[in-house]
């Protein structure tokens, strides 16, 4: 759902152009919408952060 940018070979314009391409791609937008729905169904970002914190505390 994005593009790979070689950080050693890019300047300012490459990330800007990639953001424009990715942001306007209907397939990417649809995939992101699906991910957003899944995150919300699972309790949202706060729930995700809680789960990561629990895992870090308890291994």
GROMACS .gro file of N, CA, C and O in nm:
model
  236
    1UNK      N    1   0.082  -0.118   0.000
    1UNK     CA    2   0.000   0.000   0.000
    1UNK      C    3   0.087   0.124   0.000
    1UNK      O    4   0.060   0.219   0.070
    2UNK      N    5   0.193   0.121  -0.074
    2UNK     CA    6   0.278   0.237  -0.080
    2UNK      C    7   0.387   0.217  -0.183
    2UNK      O    8   0.375   0.135  -0.272
    3UNK      N    9   0.491   0.293  -0.167
    3UNK     CA   10   0.606   0.283  -0.256
    3UNK      C   11   0.733   0.277  -0.173
    3UNK      O   12   0.741   0.338  -0.067
    4UNK      N   13   0.829   0.206  -0.224
    4UNK     CA   14   0.959   0.197  -0.161
    4UNK      C   15   1.046   0.310  -0.215
    4UNK      O   16   1.056   0.328  -0.335
    5UNK      N   17   1.104   0.387  -0.125
    5UNK     CA   18   1.196   0.494  -0.164
    5UNK      C   19   1.333   0.464  -0.106
    5UNK      O   20   1.346   0.440   0.014
    6UNK      N   21   1.433   0.465  -0.189
    6UNK     CA   22   1.571   0.446  -0.144
    6UNK      C   23   1.618   0.577  -0.083
    6UNK      O   24   1.642   0.675  -0.154
    7UNK      N   25   1.632   0.580   0.050
    7UNK     CA   26   1.667   0.705   0.117
    7UNK      C   27   1.802   0.761   0.075
    7UNK      O   28   1.824   0.880   0.084
    8UNK      N   29   1.889   0.675   0.026
    8UNK     CA   30   2.018   0.722  -0.021
    8UNK      C   31   2.012   0.788  -0.157
    8UNK      O   32   2.107   0.854  -0.200
    9UNK      N   33   1.901   0.770  -0.227
    9UNK     CA   34   1.893   0.818  -0.365
    9UNK      C   35   1.779   0.916  -0.389
    9UNK      O   36   1.750   0.948  -0.503
   10UNK      N   37   1.716   0.963  -0.284
   10UNK     CA   38   1.603   1.054  -0.304
   10UNK      C   39   1.632   1.192  -0.249
   10UNK      O   40   1.706   1.207  -0.154
   11UNK      N   41   1.570   1.289  -0.310
   11UNK     CA   42   1.575   1.425  -0.261
   11UNK      C   43   1.437   1.463  -0.209
   11UNK      O   44   1.358   1.377  -0.173
   12UNK      N   45   1.408   1.588  -0.213
   12UNK     CA   46   1.280   1.637  -0.160
   12UNK      C   47   1.163   1.600  -0.249
   12UNK      O   48   1.055   1.566  -0.200
   13UNK      N   49   1.180   1.604  -0.377
   13UNK     CA   50   1.068   1.583  -0.468
   13UNK      C   51   1.020   1.438  -0.476
   13UNK      O   52   0.901   1.414  -0.496
   14UNK      N   53   1.109   1.342  -0.460
   14UNK     CA   54   1.068   1.202  -0.472
   14UNK      C   55   0.962   1.164  -0.368
   14UNK      O   56   0.860   1.105  -0.404
   15UNK      N   57   0.980   1.197  -0.239
   15UNK     CA   58   0.873   1.165  -0.143
   15UNK      C   59   0.743   1.239  -0.172
   15UNK      O   60   0.635   1.182  -0.160
   16UNK      N   61   0.753   1.364  -0.212
   16UNK     CA   62   0.632   1.440  -0.246
   16UNK      C   63   0.556   1.375  -0.360
   16UNK      O   64   0.434   1.361  -0.357
   17UNK      N   65   0.629   1.335  -0.463
   17UNK     CA   66   0.565   1.271  -0.577
   17UNK      C   67   0.504   1.136  -0.538
   17UNK      O   68   0.393   1.103  -0.579
   18UNK      N   69   0.575   1.060  -0.454
   18UNK     CA   70   0.523   0.931  -0.409
   18UNK      C   71   0.396   0.949  -0.327
   18UNK      O   72   0.300   0.873  -0.344
   19UNK      N   73   0.393   1.047  -0.241
   19UNK     CA   74   0.273   1.075  -0.161
   19UNK      C   75   0.156   1.108  -0.252
   19UNK      O   76   0.044   1.061  -0.232
   20UNK      N   77   0.181   1.188  -0.354
   20UNK     CA   78   0.076   1.221  -0.449
   20UNK      C   79   0.023   1.100  -0.523
   20UNK      O   80  -0.097   1.083  -0.539
   21UNK      N   81   0.115   1.013  -0.567
   21UNK     CA   82   0.073   0.892  -0.639
   21UNK      C   83  -0.004   0.798  -0.548
   21UNK      O   84  -0.111   0.747  -0.584
   22UNK      N   85   0.049   0.773  -0.430
   22UNK     CA   86  -0.014   0.679  -0.338
   22UNK      C   87  -0.148   0.734  -0.290
   22UNK      O   88  -0.248   0.663  -0.284
   23UNK      N   89  -0.151   0.863  -0.258
   23UNK     CA   90  -0.274   0.924  -0.208
   23UNK      C   91  -0.386   0.930  -0.310
   23UNK      O   92  -0.504   0.935  -0.273
   24UNK      N   93  -0.353   0.926  -0.437
   24UNK     CA   94  -0.456   0.934  -0.539
   24UNK      C   95  -0.489   0.798  -0.601
   24UNK      O   96  -0.578   0.788  -0.685
   25UNK      N   97  -0.420   0.693  -0.558
   25UNK     CA   98  -0.444   0.559  -0.613
   25UNK      C   99  -0.570   0.500  -0.549
   25UNK      O  100  -0.574   0.478  -0.427
   26UNK      N  101  -0.674   0.472  -0.629
   26UNK     CA  102  -0.799   0.421  -0.571
   26UNK      C  103  -0.783   0.284  -0.503
   26UNK      O  104  -0.852   0.255  -0.407
   27UNK      N  105  -0.690   0.202  -0.550
   27UNK     CA  106  -0.668   0.072  -0.487
   27UNK      C  107  -0.609   0.092  -0.347
   27UNK      O  108  -0.652   0.030  -0.249
   28UNK      N  109  -0.511   0.180  -0.338
   28UNK     CA  110  -0.449   0.208  -0.208
   28UNK      C  111  -0.552   0.270  -0.115
   28UNK      O  112  -0.564   0.231   0.002
   29UNK      N  113  -0.629   0.364  -0.164
   29UNK     CA  114  -0.731   0.428  -0.081
   29UNK      C  115  -0.832   0.326  -0.029
   29UNK      O  116  -0.872   0.330   0.088
   30UNK      N  117  -0.872   0.233  -0.114
   30UNK     CA  118  -0.965   0.129  -0.070
   30UNK      C  119  -0.904   0.037   0.034
   30UNK      O  120  -0.969   0.000   0.132
   31UNK      N  121  -0.777   0.003   0.015
   31UNK     CA  122  -0.707  -0.082   0.112
   31UNK      C  123  -0.694  -0.012   0.246
   31UNK      O  124  -0.713  -0.073   0.352
   32UNK      N  125  -0.661   0.116   0.242
   32UNK     CA  126  -0.649   0.192   0.367
   32UNK      C  127  -0.783   0.204   0.438
   32UNK      O  128  -0.790   0.195   0.560
   33UNK      N  129  -0.889   0.219   0.363
   33UNK     CA  130  -1.023   0.226   0.423
   33UNK      C  131  -1.055   0.093   0.492
   33UNK      O  132  -1.110   0.092   0.603
   34UNK      N  133  -1.018  -0.018   0.430
   34UNK     CA  134  -1.038  -0.149   0.492
   34UNK      C  135  -0.957  -0.165   0.618
   34UNK      O  136  -1.006  -0.218   0.719
   35UNK      N  137  -0.833  -0.118   0.615
   35UNK     CA  138  -0.749  -0.125   0.735
   35UNK      C  139  -0.809  -0.039   0.846
   35UNK      O  140  -0.811  -0.080   0.963
   36UNK      N  141  -0.857   0.078   0.811
   36UNK     CA  142  -0.917   0.168   0.909
   36UNK      C  143  -1.037   0.101   0.976
   36UNK      O  144  -1.052   0.104   1.098
   37UNK      N  145  -1.122   0.036   0.897
   37UNK     CA  146  -1.238  -0.034   0.953
   37UNK      C  147  -1.194  -0.146   1.047
   37UNK      O  148  -1.252  -0.165   1.154
   38UNK      N  149  -1.091  -0.221   1.007
   38UNK     CA  150  -1.043  -0.331   1.090
   38UNK      C  151  -0.987  -0.280   1.222
   38UNK      O  152  -1.012  -0.338   1.328
   39UNK      N  153  -0.913  -0.172   1.217
   39UNK     CA  154  -0.858  -0.113   1.340
   39UNK      C  155  -0.970  -0.068   1.432
   39UNK      O  156  -0.969  -0.095   1.553
   40UNK      N  157  -1.071  -0.002   1.376
   40UNK     CA  158  -1.183   0.044   1.458
   40UNK      C  159  -1.261  -0.073   1.517
   40UNK      O  160  -1.301  -0.068   1.633
   41UNK      N  161  -1.281  -0.179   1.439
   41UNK     CA  162  -1.350  -0.298   1.491
   41UNK      C  163  -1.272  -0.361   1.605
   41UNK      O  164  -1.330  -0.419   1.696
   42UNK      N  165  -1.140  -0.351   1.601
   42UNK     CA  166  -1.055  -0.410   1.704
   42UNK      C  167  -1.035  -0.322   1.826
   42UNK      O  168  -0.962  -0.358   1.918
   43UNK      N  169  -1.098  -0.205   1.828
   43UNK     CA  170  -1.087  -0.118   1.945
   43UNK      C  171  -1.011   0.010   1.920
   43UNK      O  172  -0.989   0.089   2.012
   44UNK      N  173  -0.965   0.030   1.800
   44UNK     CA  174  -0.899   0.155   1.765
   44UNK      C  175  -0.752   0.158   1.805
   44UNK      O  176  -0.696   0.061   1.856
   45UNK      N  177  -0.692   0.273   1.783
   45UNK     CA  178  -0.548   0.290   1.808
   45UNK      C  179  -0.516   0.278   1.956
   45UNK      O  180  -0.413   0.222   1.994
   46UNK      N  181  -0.604   0.328   2.042
   46UNK     CA  182  -0.579   0.321   2.187
   46UNK      C  183  -0.573   0.175   2.232
   46UNK      O  184  -0.485   0.137   2.310
   47UNK      N  185  -0.663   0.092   2.182
   47UNK     CA  186  -0.661  -0.050   2.216
   47UNK      C  187  -0.532  -0.115   2.166
   47UNK      O  188  -0.470  -0.196   2.235
   48UNK      N  189  -0.491  -0.079   2.046
   48UNK     CA  190  -0.366  -0.133   1.991
   48UNK      C  191  -0.247  -0.094   2.077
   48UNK      O  192  -0.160  -0.177   2.106
   49UNK      N  193  -0.243   0.031   2.119
   49UNK     CA  194  -0.133   0.077   2.206
   49UNK      C  195  -0.134   0.003   2.338
   49UNK      O  196  -0.029  -0.035   2.391
   50UNK      N  197  -0.253  -0.020   2.394
   50UNK     CA  198  -0.263  -0.096   2.519
   50UNK      C  199  -0.208  -0.238   2.502
   50UNK      O  200  -0.136  -0.288   2.589
   51UNK      N  201  -0.243  -0.302   2.392
   51UNK     CA  202  -0.195  -0.438   2.368
   51UNK      C  203  -0.044  -0.443   2.351
   51UNK      O  204   0.022  -0.533   2.404
   52UNK      N  205   0.012  -0.346   2.280
   52UNK     CA  206   0.158  -0.341   2.265
   52UNK      C  207   0.222  -0.319   2.401
   52UNK      O  208   0.321  -0.386   2.436
   53UNK      N  209   0.168  -0.228   2.479
   53UNK     CA  210   0.222  -0.203   2.613
   53UNK      C  211   0.218  -0.327   2.701
   53UNK      O  212   0.314  -0.357   2.772
   54UNK      N  213   0.106  -0.400   2.697
   54UNK     CA  214   0.095  -0.523   2.775
   54UNK      C  215   0.200  -0.624   2.732
   54UNK      O  216   0.263  -0.690   2.814
   55UNK      N  217   0.217  -0.636   2.602
   55UNK     CA  218   0.316  -0.732   2.549
   55UNK      C  219   0.456  -0.695   2.592
   55UNK      O  220   0.537  -0.782   2.631
   56UNK      N  221   0.487  -0.567   2.590
   56UNK     CA  222   0.621  -0.523   2.631
   56UNK      C  223   0.644  -0.545   2.780
   56UNK      O  224   0.754  -0.580   2.821
   57UNK      N  225   0.540  -0.527   2.860
   57UNK     CA  226   0.554  -0.546   3.005
   57UNK      C  227   0.563  -0.694   3.043
   57UNK      O  228   0.632  -0.731   3.137
   58UNK      N  229   0.489  -0.778   2.973
   58UNK     CA  230   0.476  -0.917   3.014
   58UNK      C  231   0.542  -1.018   2.920
   58UNK      O  232   0.536  -1.137   2.943
   59UNK      N  233   0.601  -0.968   2.815
   59UNK     CA  234   0.673  -1.054   2.721
   59UNK      C  235   0.593  -1.140   2.634
   59UNK      O  236   0.491  -1.167   2.607
   0.00000   0.00000   0.00000
